[in-house]
């Protein structure tokens, strides 16, 4: 599914596809979650077959975020570390890893001047940014769009330890105060952080307990990540050198300030200790801080267990943004005059874009939270002719609705069903435990024949017509194995392997395929246990 993005051009030369390029209905989908072995693989298939093409046609990657690669969807859970300089981020990573890693540099001054991804591997030296983003197997290819200035400040450090087998850790430069934050950084720091935050399963905000003065720059970064509030956790590091009374003041002051930044009534989950390999220096709170260390490690190691749910959640948020993006484009096109006054109309629309978003959200009955930042969006729109923006056809909008309302719930239902149990919401499941419906069976000649099937008590029967009193054939499922057959020339095919020969059945849709496959697997396993 990987494609090479076009190099950005001057604003006046940006190509705009005409509306009729989207008028064609998309080809009939053959996507089915049952054809994949995991949630992540099913998301790769869904994105490649349905979503990616719509995003490319609607210029989604130019206005919001880059297109997804297979490696990003298949990647291990990612943990992003943010904080001001001397908060102890690199020392924190060394504590988690249990030892040094390639490229480590720790000191009281701002020592980490770039982004580093700590991953599982054996390379003795850091892998530079250009090589890291050129590797299709790694989830960082989209970062190449940020240019050489960033790539020179990005690397991958490989390390073999228990944590990197399960997670990828992202170390970031310390957030400085004032002009120092941008001095010498010839790349968009906030945009890079936003990219990592979108793909992270957890965001740890580290604070030096000795320095609770939070800079305006850190506040700005936190506010830019408000869409990822649910991922954020707080780490009050280097706390063992403070007295118990001082710790209470530090904790209260930090929570008060961050409460104004996050603008939510809920208190963020926090960890308070000193995360390094030296003994804790506050005997009064030694037990508490040791437990805080253990809780943090337990939460990190628990991330892979919930990774598939978070991947689906992030995918849903992305698709919702894509739908809102299409609705905005259509609204802006309709709001532009056909002949005269285009410049004034464009100026008016861009200056009132937040109000336009509210109109679109109300008319389409779509949550306003699905829409992007209107001010950043307006900056990008300023380089385009609004009357020539791509038009999202009814088929494209329906595609987004189908992904949100049917495909993604279908993935969760298929992969969260208890192994060996029938799907809880099988539409054709009868009160007596039977599953009945029309399928196509492949004859020995290779031709496909439409037949009515009934699955009951470990036996699969088929009829030419539902009203026939006796089946035309029956198959005892004891000792059989049912699995998907994505390589078949017919979509939504199920392969039933018996001792004599395989049988092939084809459903009419991905949902029906999942329904029948799960029930067949249930009856096959019941026959084995019997």
Short mmCIF file of C-alpha atoms in Angstrom, two decimals:
data_model
loop_
_atom_site.label_atom_id
_atom_site.label_comp_id
_atom_site.label_asym_id
_atom_site.label_seq_id
_atom_site.Cartn_x
_atom_site.Cartn_y
_atom_site.Cartn_z
CA UNK A 1 0.00 0.00 0.00
CA UNK A 2 3.04 2.25 0.18
CA UNK A 3 3.17 5.04 -2.39
CA UNK A 4 5.60 7.87 -2.86
CA UNK A 5 4.15 11.29 -2.03
CA UNK A 6 4.55 14.03 -4.59
CA UNK A 7 7.14 16.65 -3.74
CA UNK A 8 5.49 19.89 -2.52
CA UNK A 9 5.30 22.62 -5.15
CA UNK A 10 4.98 26.35 -5.00
CA UNK A 11 1.44 27.35 -3.90
CA UNK A 12 0.55 28.76 -7.30
CA UNK A 13 1.51 25.49 -9.01
CA UNK A 14 -0.29 23.03 -6.77
CA UNK A 15 -2.34 20.65 -8.87
CA UNK A 16 -6.06 20.46 -8.12
CA UNK A 17 -8.05 17.54 -9.46
CA UNK A 18 -11.28 18.43 -11.15
CA UNK A 19 -14.54 17.40 -9.54
CA UNK A 20 -15.37 14.75 -12.13
CA UNK A 21 -12.39 12.64 -11.04
CA UNK A 22 -14.38 11.76 -7.91
CA UNK A 23 -17.70 11.26 -9.61
CA UNK A 24 -16.91 7.66 -10.46
CA UNK A 25 -18.19 5.09 -8.00
CA UNK A 26 -15.44 3.13 -6.25
CA UNK A 27 -14.97 -0.45 -7.35
CA UNK A 28 -16.89 -3.09 -5.46
CA UNK A 29 -15.05 -3.88 -2.24
CA UNK A 30 -13.78 -7.37 -1.49
CA UNK A 31 -12.57 -6.44 2.00
CA UNK A 32 -13.40 -8.86 4.82
CA UNK A 33 -11.83 -8.90 8.32
CA UNK A 34 -11.99 -12.71 8.33
CA UNK A 35 -9.23 -12.75 5.69
CA UNK A 36 -6.72 -11.38 8.21
CA UNK A 37 -4.99 -12.82 11.22
CA UNK A 38 -5.11 -9.81 13.55
CA UNK A 39 -6.76 -6.45 14.11
CA UNK A 40 -3.67 -4.62 12.82
CA UNK A 41 -3.58 -6.68 9.60
CA UNK A 42 -7.32 -6.10 9.09
CA UNK A 43 -6.77 -2.35 9.48
CA UNK A 44 -4.00 -2.51 6.86
CA UNK A 45 -6.42 -4.19 4.47
CA UNK A 46 -9.26 -1.78 5.23
CA UNK A 47 -7.06 1.29 4.85
CA UNK A 48 -5.43 0.07 1.63
CA UNK A 49 -8.64 -1.03 -0.06
CA UNK A 50 -11.03 1.72 1.03
CA UNK A 51 -9.64 4.67 2.94
CA UNK A 52 -6.27 5.47 1.39
CA UNK A 53 -7.65 6.16 -2.08
CA UNK A 54 -10.27 8.55 -0.70
CA UNK A 55 -7.62 10.39 1.33
CA UNK A 56 -5.41 10.80 -1.72
CA UNK A 57 -8.27 12.06 -3.89
CA UNK A 58 -9.37 14.59 -1.26
CA UNK A 59 -5.81 15.84 -0.50
CA UNK A 60 -6.25 14.77 3.11
CA UNK A 61 -2.50 14.45 3.70
CA UNK A 62 -1.88 18.06 2.66
CA UNK A 63 -4.38 19.47 5.16
CA UNK A 64 -4.15 17.21 8.21
CA UNK A 65 -1.64 14.41 8.55
CA UNK A 66 0.40 12.14 6.29
CA UNK A 67 -0.94 8.97 4.68
CA UNK A 68 -0.48 5.82 6.71
CA UNK A 69 1.97 3.08 5.78
CA UNK A 70 1.54 -0.62 6.51
CA UNK A 71 4.41 -0.42 9.00
CA UNK A 72 2.63 2.27 11.03
CA UNK A 73 -0.50 0.16 11.40
CA UNK A 74 1.51 -2.98 12.24
CA UNK A 75 3.92 -1.23 14.60
CA UNK A 76 4.40 -2.09 18.26
CA UNK A 77 2.85 0.27 20.83
CA UNK A 78 4.73 3.57 21.01
CA UNK A 79 5.46 5.69 24.10
CA UNK A 80 6.32 9.37 23.61
CA UNK A 81 8.37 11.21 26.25
CA UNK A 82 8.03 15.00 26.54
CA UNK A 83 9.36 17.51 29.02
CA UNK A 84 11.57 20.48 29.65
CA UNK A 85 15.33 20.07 29.61
CA UNK A 86 16.87 18.33 32.66
CA UNK A 87 13.58 16.56 33.42
CA UNK A 88 15.53 13.30 33.16
CA UNK A 89 13.94 11.81 30.02
CA UNK A 90 17.06 10.00 28.80
CA UNK A 91 17.90 8.75 32.31
CA UNK A 92 14.30 7.62 32.59
CA UNK A 93 14.66 5.57 29.40
CA UNK A 94 17.91 4.03 30.65
CA UNK A 95 16.11 3.07 33.88
CA UNK A 96 13.34 1.38 31.91
CA UNK A 97 15.77 -0.40 29.59
CA UNK A 98 18.06 -1.45 32.41
CA UNK A 99 21.26 -0.35 30.65
CA UNK A 100 22.83 2.16 28.25
CA UNK A 101 21.78 2.29 24.62
CA UNK A 102 23.58 3.53 21.47
CA UNK A 103 23.89 7.31 21.34
CA UNK A 104 23.02 7.91 25.00
CA UNK A 105 24.25 11.23 26.45
CA UNK A 106 23.21 12.38 29.90
CA UNK A 107 24.12 15.65 31.60
CA UNK A 108 22.71 18.65 33.50
CA UNK A 109 22.70 20.78 30.35
CA UNK A 110 20.30 20.20 27.40
CA UNK A 111 22.05 17.10 26.02
CA UNK A 112 19.36 15.56 23.80
CA UNK A 113 19.16 17.84 20.77
CA UNK A 114 17.15 15.48 18.55
CA UNK A 115 14.50 12.79 18.42
CA UNK A 116 15.53 9.20 19.10
CA UNK A 117 13.43 6.03 18.75
CA UNK A 118 14.51 3.19 21.02
CA UNK A 119 13.56 -0.09 19.32
CA UNK A 120 14.32 -3.77 19.51
CA UNK A 121 17.47 -4.68 17.60
CA UNK A 122 21.21 -5.25 17.78
CA UNK A 123 22.78 -2.35 15.86
CA UNK A 124 25.80 -1.12 17.90
CA UNK A 125 25.49 2.44 16.57
CA UNK A 126 22.50 4.74 16.07
CA UNK A 127 20.75 4.44 12.70
CA UNK A 128 20.62 7.97 11.17
CA UNK A 129 17.33 9.58 10.17
CA UNK A 130 17.74 9.25 6.40
CA UNK A 131 18.34 5.50 6.63
CA UNK A 132 15.61 5.06 9.26
CA UNK A 133 12.93 6.74 7.15
CA UNK A 134 13.97 4.92 3.97
CA UNK A 135 13.26 1.51 5.52
CA UNK A 136 9.73 0.33 4.62
CA UNK A 137 9.73 -2.06 7.56
CA UNK A 138 9.84 0.82 10.05
CA UNK A 139 6.92 3.14 10.87
CA UNK A 140 8.79 6.40 10.21
CA UNK A 141 8.74 6.81 6.41
CA UNK A 142 6.32 9.73 6.52
CA UNK A 143 8.83 11.76 8.56
CA UNK A 144 10.99 12.20 5.45
CA UNK A 145 8.63 14.96 4.33
CA UNK A 146 10.06 17.20 7.06
CA UNK A 147 13.37 17.48 5.24
CA UNK A 148 17.06 17.12 5.96
CA UNK A 149 17.08 19.56 8.88
CA UNK A 150 14.88 17.20 10.89
CA UNK A 151 16.34 13.95 9.59
CA UNK A 152 19.78 15.07 10.76
CA UNK A 153 18.28 15.30 14.25
CA UNK A 154 16.51 11.94 14.20
CA UNK A 155 17.90 8.46 14.76
CA UNK A 156 16.96 4.95 15.84
CA UNK A 157 18.81 3.33 18.72
CA UNK A 158 18.47 -0.43 18.86
CA UNK A 159 18.61 -2.38 22.09
CA UNK A 160 17.67 -5.89 23.13
CA UNK A 161 15.73 -5.85 26.40
CA UNK A 162 12.36 -6.99 27.71
CA UNK A 163 10.76 -3.58 27.20
CA UNK A 164 11.83 -3.00 23.59
CA UNK A 165 10.46 -6.43 22.66
CA UNK A 166 7.03 -5.01 23.50
CA UNK A 167 7.30 -1.23 22.96
CA UNK A 168 9.02 1.58 21.06
CA UNK A 169 10.17 4.55 23.17
CA UNK A 170 10.54 8.03 21.64
CA UNK A 171 13.01 10.39 23.32
CA UNK A 172 12.60 14.07 22.43
CA UNK A 173 14.67 17.25 22.81
CA UNK A 174 14.09 19.17 26.02
CA UNK A 175 11.59 21.99 25.59
CA UNK A 176 13.46 25.23 26.24
CA UNK A 177 12.21 28.66 27.24
CA UNK A 178 11.89 31.72 24.99
CA UNK A 179 13.83 32.05 21.74
CA UNK A 180 16.07 29.11 22.70
CA UNK A 181 13.18 26.79 21.78
CA UNK A 182 13.49 27.64 18.09
CA UNK A 183 17.15 28.66 17.92
CA UNK A 184 19.05 26.23 15.71
CA UNK A 185 15.94 24.13 14.99
CA UNK A 186 15.29 24.45 11.28
CA UNK A 187 12.24 22.19 11.46
CA UNK A 188 8.75 22.47 12.93
CA UNK A 189 9.17 21.02 16.43
CA UNK A 190 5.46 21.20 17.29
CA UNK A 191 4.49 19.47 14.05
CA UNK A 192 6.93 16.61 14.69
CA UNK A 193 5.62 16.17 18.23
CA UNK A 194 2.07 16.14 16.90
CA UNK A 195 2.98 13.41 14.39
CA UNK A 196 4.44 11.19 17.09
CA UNK A 197 1.53 11.91 19.46
CA UNK A 198 -1.01 10.77 16.86
CA UNK A 199 0.75 7.42 16.58
CA UNK A 200 1.63 6.92 20.25
CA UNK A 201 -0.28 4.73 22.66
CA UNK A 202 0.95 6.67 25.68
CA UNK A 203 2.40 10.16 26.19
CA UNK A 204 4.50 10.70 29.31
CA UNK A 205 5.00 14.32 30.43
CA UNK A 206 8.12 14.39 32.60
CA UNK A 207 8.74 17.16 35.14
CA UNK A 208 11.73 17.85 37.32
CA UNK A 209 10.32 18.02 40.84
CA UNK A 210 12.93 20.69 41.62
CA UNK A 211 11.70 22.94 38.76
CA UNK A 212 7.93 23.24 38.68
CA UNK A 213 8.01 26.50 36.70
CA UNK A 214 6.40 25.35 33.45
CA UNK A 215 7.44 27.48 30.49
CA UNK A 216 5.06 29.01 27.97
CA UNK A 217 6.64 26.81 25.31
CA UNK A 218 5.78 23.62 27.20
CA UNK A 219 2.27 24.95 27.79
CA UNK A 220 1.89 25.57 24.05
CA UNK A 221 3.04 22.03 23.21
CA UNK A 222 0.62 20.52 25.73
CA UNK A 223 -2.27 22.60 24.41
CA UNK A 224 -1.51 21.51 20.84
CA UNK A 225 -2.02 17.89 21.94
CA UNK A 226 -5.47 18.41 23.47
CA UNK A 227 -6.94 15.79 21.11
CA UNK A 228 -4.76 13.20 22.83
CA UNK A 229 -5.62 14.03 26.45
CA UNK A 230 -6.64 10.45 27.15
CA UNK A 231 -3.10 9.23 26.35
CA UNK A 232 -1.27 11.63 28.68
CA UNK A 233 0.27 10.68 32.00
CA UNK A 234 2.42 12.80 34.32
CA UNK A 235 5.78 11.79 35.78
CA UNK A 236 7.22 13.85 38.65
CA UNK A 237 10.83 12.77 38.41
CA UNK A 238 13.74 13.32 40.85
CA UNK A 239 11.27 13.51 43.73
CA UNK A 240 13.28 11.48 46.26
CA UNK A 241 15.59 14.42 47.03
CA UNK A 242 12.67 16.47 48.41
CA UNK A 243 11.17 16.30 51.87
CA UNK A 244 7.65 15.01 52.28
CA UNK A 245 6.34 18.53 52.88
CA UNK A 246 8.11 19.85 49.78
CA UNK A 247 6.70 17.03 47.69
CA UNK A 248 3.15 17.92 48.74
CA UNK A 249 3.69 21.54 47.68
CA UNK A 250 5.26 20.50 44.36
CA UNK A 251 2.48 18.05 43.57
CA UNK A 252 -0.28 20.52 44.43
CA UNK A 253 1.32 23.33 42.41
CA UNK A 254 1.89 21.13 39.37
CA UNK A 255 -1.67 19.76 39.39
CA UNK A 256 -3.10 23.28 39.77
CA UNK A 257 -1.18 24.62 36.80
CA UNK A 258 -1.82 21.64 34.56
CA UNK A 259 -5.50 21.73 35.46
CA UNK A 260 -5.69 25.10 33.69
CA UNK A 261 -3.74 23.82 30.69
CA UNK A 262 -5.75 20.63 30.15
CA UNK A 263 -9.09 22.34 30.88
CA UNK A 264 -10.65 19.11 32.04
CA UNK A 265 -12.08 18.29 35.50
CA UNK A 266 -10.32 14.91 35.62
CA UNK A 267 -6.90 14.67 37.26
CA UNK A 268 -4.29 13.03 35.06
CA UNK A 269 -2.77 9.76 36.26
CA UNK A 270 0.62 10.60 37.72
CA UNK A 271 3.73 8.80 38.96
CA UNK A 272 6.00 10.33 41.58
CA UNK A 273 9.45 8.93 42.23
CA UNK A 274 13.04 9.08 40.97
CA UNK A 275 13.44 6.92 37.93
CA UNK A 276 17.09 5.94 37.91
CA UNK A 277 19.19 3.02 39.12
CA UNK A 278 20.30 4.64 42.39
CA UNK A 279 18.76 4.05 45.85
CA UNK A 280 15.90 6.35 46.85
CA UNK A 281 16.97 9.08 49.27
CA UNK A 282 13.71 9.78 51.10
CA UNK A 283 13.30 6.96 53.64
CA UNK A 284 9.91 8.27 54.76
CA UNK A 285 8.43 7.80 51.26
CA UNK A 286 10.69 5.00 50.02
CA UNK A 287 7.90 2.42 50.03
CA UNK A 288 5.48 4.76 48.23
CA UNK A 289 8.03 5.73 45.56
CA UNK A 290 9.06 2.12 45.00
CA UNK A 291 5.43 1.22 44.43
CA UNK A 292 5.11 4.14 42.00
CA UNK A 293 8.00 2.71 39.99
CA UNK A 294 6.34 -0.69 39.89
CA UNK A 295 2.98 0.82 38.86
CA UNK A 296 4.57 2.68 35.97
CA UNK A 297 6.36 -0.43 34.73
CA UNK A 298 3.16 -2.47 35.06
CA UNK A 299 1.23 0.11 33.04
CA UNK A 300 3.89 0.10 30.31
CA UNK A 301 3.96 -3.67 30.02
CA UNK A 302 0.14 -3.68 29.89
CA UNK A 303 0.10 -1.52 26.75
CA UNK A 304 0.40 -4.40 24.23
CA UNK A 305 -2.70 -6.08 25.71
CA UNK A 306 -4.85 -3.07 24.80
CA UNK A 307 -3.02 -2.17 21.60
CA UNK A 308 -5.64 -3.49 19.18
CA UNK A 309 -8.44 -1.47 20.81
CA UNK A 310 -6.31 1.68 20.70
CA UNK A 311 -5.41 1.09 17.05
CA UNK A 312 -9.08 0.84 16.16
CA UNK A 313 -9.84 3.94 18.25
CA UNK A 314 -7.15 5.98 16.47
CA UNK A 315 -8.32 4.65 13.10
CA UNK A 316 -11.91 5.71 13.87
CA UNK A 317 -10.71 9.22 14.81
CA UNK A 318 -8.77 9.45 11.55
CA UNK A 319 -11.72 8.32 9.43
CA UNK A 320 -14.01 10.77 11.20
CA UNK A 321 -11.54 13.55 10.40
CA UNK A 322 -11.50 12.39 6.78
CA UNK A 323 -15.29 12.56 6.60
CA UNK A 324 -15.31 16.07 8.09
CA UNK A 325 -12.60 17.08 5.62
CA UNK A 326 -14.79 15.94 2.70
CA UNK A 327 -17.81 17.81 4.05
CA UNK A 328 -15.78 21.01 4.43
CA UNK A 329 -14.46 20.80 0.86
CA UNK A 330 -17.98 20.35 -0.52
CA UNK A 331 -19.28 23.26 1.56
CA UNK A 332 -16.49 25.60 0.46
CA UNK A 333 -17.03 24.70 -3.21
CA UNK A 334 -20.76 25.44 -2.92
CA UNK A 335 -20.07 28.74 -1.17
CA UNK A 336 -17.88 30.09 -3.96
CA UNK A 337 -19.41 32.19 -6.78
CA UNK A 338 -19.26 30.71 -10.26
CA UNK A 339 -17.93 33.82 -11.97
CA UNK A 340 -17.11 37.14 -10.28
CA UNK A 341 -16.01 37.94 -6.74
CA UNK A 342 -14.06 34.77 -6.00
CA UNK A 343 -11.25 36.58 -4.16
CA UNK A 344 -13.64 38.37 -1.77
CA UNK A 345 -15.64 35.19 -1.19
CA UNK A 346 -12.48 33.26 -0.38
CA UNK A 347 -11.31 35.97 2.04
CA UNK A 348 -14.70 35.96 3.77
CA UNK A 349 -14.81 32.15 4.08
CA UNK A 350 -11.30 31.88 5.49
CA UNK A 351 -11.87 34.68 8.02
CA UNK A 352 -15.06 32.98 9.28
CA UNK A 353 -13.87 29.36 8.97
CA UNK A 354 -14.76 28.42 12.59
CA UNK A 355 -18.35 29.50 11.87
CA UNK A 356 -18.32 27.57 8.58
CA UNK A 357 -17.20 24.46 10.46
CA UNK A 358 -20.13 24.85 12.85
CA UNK A 359 -22.54 25.19 9.92
CA UNK A 360 -21.22 22.04 8.28
CA UNK A 361 -21.30 20.10 11.56
CA UNK A 362 -24.90 21.12 12.17
CA UNK A 363 -26.10 20.42 8.63
CA UNK A 364 -24.42 17.02 8.41
CA UNK A 365 -25.10 16.08 12.04
CA UNK A 366 -21.39 15.45 12.61
CA UNK A 367 -19.60 16.25 15.92
CA UNK A 368 -17.64 19.50 15.79
CA UNK A 369 -14.71 17.70 17.47
CA UNK A 370 -14.19 15.77 14.23
CA UNK A 371 -13.08 18.95 12.46
CA UNK A 372 -9.45 20.16 12.37
CA UNK A 373 -8.02 23.33 13.87
CA UNK A 374 -9.72 26.04 11.75
CA UNK A 375 -6.82 28.48 11.92
CA UNK A 376 -4.21 25.97 10.75
CA UNK A 377 -6.66 24.73 8.13
CA UNK A 378 -7.22 28.27 6.85
CA UNK A 379 -3.47 28.78 6.39
CA UNK A 380 -3.31 25.78 4.06
CA UNK A 381 -6.51 26.72 2.24
CA UNK A 382 -5.08 30.16 1.48
CA UNK A 383 -2.84 28.61 -1.21
CA UNK A 384 -5.75 26.96 -3.09
CA UNK A 385 -8.53 28.06 -5.40
CA UNK A 386 -11.57 27.07 -3.31
CA UNK A 387 -13.79 26.70 -6.37
CA UNK A 388 -11.51 23.96 -7.70
CA UNK A 389 -11.13 21.91 -4.55
CA UNK A 390 -11.87 18.21 -5.12
CA UNK A 391 -15.51 17.30 -4.66
CA UNK A 392 -16.43 14.34 -2.49
CA UNK A 393 -19.06 12.32 -4.33
CA UNK A 394 -21.98 10.59 -2.63
CA UNK A 395 -20.09 7.32 -3.05
CA UNK A 396 -17.05 8.70 -1.25
CA UNK A 397 -19.12 10.03 1.65
CA UNK A 398 -20.98 6.72 1.85
CA UNK A 399 -17.63 4.90 1.91
CA UNK A 400 -16.65 6.84 5.03
CA UNK A 401 -20.02 6.07 6.63
CA UNK A 402 -19.63 2.37 5.88
CA UNK A 403 -16.14 2.27 7.40
CA UNK A 404 -17.34 4.00 10.58
CA UNK A 405 -20.68 2.25 11.02
CA UNK A 406 -19.95 -1.22 9.63
CA UNK A 407 -16.34 -2.10 8.83
CA UNK A 408 -14.64 -1.02 12.06
CA UNK A 409 -17.30 -2.52 14.35
CA UNK A 410 -17.03 -5.67 12.22
CA UNK A 411 -13.29 -5.86 12.92
CA UNK A 412 -13.83 -5.58 16.66
CA UNK A 413 -16.63 -8.15 16.63
CA UNK A 414 -14.63 -10.63 14.59
CA UNK A 415 -11.42 -10.43 16.63
CA UNK A 416 -12.93 -10.02 20.09
CA UNK A 417 -15.26 -13.01 19.83
CA UNK A 418 -14.32 -15.78 22.24
CA UNK A 419 -12.32 -18.49 20.41
CA UNK A 420 -14.57 -21.43 19.63
CA UNK A 421 -17.78 -19.43 20.31
CA UNK A 422 -20.32 -18.20 17.74
CA UNK A 423 -20.55 -14.46 17.13
CA UNK A 424 -22.98 -12.87 19.65
CA UNK A 425 -24.78 -10.78 17.03
CA UNK A 426 -25.02 -13.25 14.14
CA UNK A 427 -28.02 -11.96 12.19
CA UNK A 428 -28.89 -15.42 10.80
CA UNK A 429 -28.42 -17.31 14.07
CA UNK A 430 -31.67 -19.04 14.97
CA UNK A 431 -33.04 -19.50 18.51
CA UNK A 432 -32.29 -23.22 18.33
CA UNK A 433 -28.59 -22.51 17.64
CA UNK A 434 -28.76 -23.05 13.88
CA UNK A 435 -27.18 -20.72 11.34
CA UNK A 436 -28.98 -20.63 8.01
CA UNK A 437 -28.56 -18.66 4.82
CA UNK A 438 -27.50 -18.54 1.18
CA UNK A 439 -23.89 -19.21 0.22
CA UNK A 440 -22.07 -20.20 -2.96
CA UNK A 441 -20.31 -23.58 -2.96
CA UNK A 442 -17.60 -24.54 -5.40
CA UNK A 443 -18.31 -27.79 -7.23
CA UNK A 444 -15.58 -30.27 -8.15
CA UNK A 445 -15.71 -28.84 -11.69
CA UNK A 446 -14.69 -25.45 -10.31
CA UNK A 447 -18.06 -23.78 -10.94
CA UNK A 448 -19.80 -21.85 -8.16
CA UNK A 449 -23.35 -22.84 -7.26
CA UNK A 450 -25.78 -20.91 -5.04
CA UNK A 451 -27.19 -23.11 -2.30
CA UNK A 452 -29.10 -22.70 0.95
CA UNK A 453 -27.06 -23.88 3.98
CA UNK A 454 -27.99 -24.89 7.49
CA UNK A 455 -25.42 -25.33 10.24
CA UNK A 456 -26.58 -27.26 13.31
CA UNK A 457 -25.23 -29.72 15.86
CA UNK A 458 -21.82 -30.00 14.18
CA UNK A 459 -23.22 -30.72 10.72
CA UNK A 460 -23.32 -28.46 7.66
CA UNK A 461 -26.20 -29.23 5.27
CA UNK A 462 -27.11 -27.60 1.99
CA UNK A 463 -30.31 -27.46 -0.08
CA UNK A 464 -31.22 -26.23 -3.55
CA UNK A 465 -34.19 -24.41 -1.99
CA UNK A 466 -35.01 -23.64 1.67
CA UNK A 467 -38.35 -25.49 1.54
CA UNK A 468 -36.83 -28.84 0.52
CA UNK A 469 -37.44 -31.51 3.22
CA UNK A 470 -34.13 -33.31 2.71
CA UNK A 471 -30.65 -31.82 2.14
CA UNK A 472 -28.78 -32.33 -1.12
CA UNK A 473 -25.63 -32.96 0.88
CA UNK A 474 -24.22 -32.86 4.41
CA UNK A 475 -20.78 -32.59 6.00
CA UNK A 476 -19.88 -33.75 9.49
CA UNK A 477 -17.59 -31.03 10.87
CA UNK A 478 -15.90 -33.26 13.47
CA UNK A 479 -12.15 -33.13 12.84
CA UNK A 480 -12.54 -30.41 10.21
CA UNK A 481 -10.90 -27.01 10.10
CA UNK A 482 -12.45 -23.78 8.79
CA UNK A 483 -10.32 -20.82 7.75
CA UNK A 484 -10.40 -17.88 5.31
CA UNK A 485 -9.08 -18.25 1.78
CA UNK A 486 -8.13 -14.73 0.62
CA UNK A 487 -6.27 -16.04 -2.43
CA UNK A 488 -9.48 -17.39 -3.99
CA UNK A 489 -10.69 -15.97 -7.29
CA UNK A 490 -14.01 -15.26 -5.55
CA UNK A 491 -14.20 -12.80 -2.62
CA UNK A 492 -15.29 -13.74 0.90
CA UNK A 493 -14.30 -17.40 0.49
CA UNK A 494 -14.12 -19.89 3.39
CA UNK A 495 -12.09 -23.10 3.12
CA UNK A 496 -13.24 -26.18 5.07
CA UNK A 497 -10.50 -28.78 5.30
CA UNK A 498 -11.59 -32.38 5.84
CA UNK A 499 -9.68 -35.67 5.84
CA UNK A 500 -10.82 -36.37 2.27
CA UNK A 501 -10.61 -33.00 0.51
CA UNK A 502 -11.19 -29.27 1.01
CA UNK A 503 -14.53 -27.55 0.41
CA UNK A 504 -14.95 -23.89 -0.53
CA UNK A 505 -17.88 -21.65 0.35
CA UNK A 506 -18.31 -17.98 -0.56
CA UNK A 507 -20.42 -15.41 1.28
CA UNK A 508 -21.95 -12.27 -0.19
CA UNK A 509 -20.12 -9.80 2.07
CA UNK A 510 -17.35 -9.50 4.62
CA UNK A 511 -19.85 -9.39 7.49
CA UNK A 512 -21.52 -12.60 6.36
CA UNK A 513 -18.14 -14.23 5.89
CA UNK A 514 -17.14 -13.40 9.48
CA UNK A 515 -20.49 -14.66 10.75
CA UNK A 516 -20.25 -18.01 8.98
CA UNK A 517 -16.53 -18.49 9.63
CA UNK A 518 -16.84 -17.96 13.39
CA UNK A 519 -19.83 -20.30 13.61
CA UNK A 520 -18.10 -22.96 11.50
CA UNK A 521 -14.99 -22.74 13.69
CA UNK A 522 -17.24 -23.06 16.75
CA UNK A 523 -18.88 -26.23 15.43
CA UNK A 524 -15.53 -27.68 14.31
CA UNK A 525 -13.99 -27.15 17.74
CA UNK A 526 -17.09 -28.55 19.45
CA UNK A 527 -16.76 -31.67 17.36
CA UNK A 528 -13.10 -32.07 18.38
CA UNK A 529 -13.90 -31.66 22.07
CA UNK A 530 -16.74 -34.14 21.76
#
